[in-house]
Structures are given as structure tokens and as C-alpha cells.
Amino acid sequence: MRGEFACIDRGFWRIVWGLQFPGKVTNLLWRVSRGVLPTAVALLRKHVIISHVCSWCHEYNEDDLHILFDCCFAKKVWHVIGLLNIVQVNMNDTVIDVLKRASTIGTEDQWVMGALFCRSIWYRRNRWVWDKLNVSVFGIKSVALNLLTDWRRMMEENGGKKGGAYARYTVWCKPPEGWIKVNIDATCHQGSEFTGIGCVTRDDRGRFIRA
């Protein structure tokens, strides 16, 4: 199945890797393609006790196709940015089917916008589910356009070639001999008392020690 999956979507992923999206966008597309985006329907399949109904419209099952394209709020977003005709959903479509078709119907810029807005719509869904913060269509546009600006800057700096700004910013450098390196990241949720922190430790040969 893994080989079959890779063969069927090879052209799609060639486009994704060639465009060098920010990691958060590529990660979203990959999780959608593997069916592991934690929507309500996906969580129910994992025996998580949760309502299957969309938390926005309260009418339909919350799967990835609904949340990104079919929900009333998602349709409003696609209409406002002028891409509703590019991301039409047919019966039995998957999210990847919609995006693959959009890559042939629209221009490259429209397809890029589509992928970035998918990430922003998912971001809005999570802010509502976890923090009860209602991000408007304007807020969704702001998040997506900031991603677009970063993406275009990276492409300009790199001349459209692979290994650009995002690659340069995320290269891990090993510590001096005899030392270990601890990389730390953290996040704070606005409006709540929750803070998350994580770290990973590696030695001077890049070998994992502890996380």
C-alpha cells in the first residue's frame, strides 16, 4: 500500500516539494494525505470519545474535507479570496483530490494560495476548539497572507531553487567535541494558563540522547 500510495500521488508531491512550502503547510498536507489529521471523525476512529459534529456549523460530520472546503465558514473564506471555483468538491473526493484538481485548473499562484489557506483554516478551527477564540475571515486572510509573504521572500532569496531560506534557518549544527546540545522550544496559549515546552538532547556526533 505504501508504494501504491506514493505512485498515485507522485505528481502531486512533486509539486509540493518543488514549491518548498513552509514546514507547517507541508506537514498539514502530509497528514491530510495519510488520513491522520485529528478531526472529530478521525479521533472517533481512534476510539476517542468526542462529538462527530462540526464545531462551526453543527450540521455535518467534521472530517478533513468538510472542515477545509465544505463547511459554511470555509466556503465563505474561499469565496472572499476568489478561489471558490478552484476548490470545488465532487462526490467521493478527498482533500488531495481537490488540491490536485486545483493544481490543473488554477494558476500556480492560485494553487499556492489554496494550500496556504488550507493551513489557515485549520489554524482557525484549532483556535476555536482549544481556546474558544473565533478568528474572522479577515484573520484567516492575515495568517495566510503572512505565510505567502514569507514563502515569496524565501523564493526570491533562493532564486526558486531548492535549499532556500527555510532550509538554511532549520539546519542543525552539532556542538564541539565532548559537548552535548539541548534544543528547546516552547509555546504559550493566549487567554489560558497553559504553557508547553519540549527539548531534545544530542551529542557531538548528532546522536539522540534524551527528549
Tab-separated table of C-alpha atoms in Angstrom, residues 7 10-11 16 30 35 97 122 146 161-162 168 191 193 195 208 211:
chain	number	residue	atom	x	y	z
A	7	CYS	CA	2.853	6.159	-7.053
A	10	ARG	CA	3.774	11.241	-7.055
A	11	GLY	CA	2.892	14.174	-9.309
A	16	VAL	CA	4.573	20.331	-3.171
A	30	TRP	CA	1.069	15.197	4.540
A	35	GLY	CA	-5.720	10.429	6.899
A	97	ASP	CA	-8.199	15.081	-4.954
A	122	TRP	CA	-7.145	24.504	10.082
A	146	ASN	CA	1.778	36.352	6.131
A	161	LYS	CA	15.943	26.691	-6.234
A	162	LYS	CA	15.811	24.033	-3.548
A	168	ARG	CA	19.105	27.483	5.922
A	191	GLY	CA	-6.038	33.656	27.248
A	193	GLU	CA	-2.951	29.223	31.838
A	195	THR	CA	2.266	26.532	28.587
A	208	PHE	CA	19.952	11.319	20.119
A	211	ALA	CA	13.917	14.264	24.931
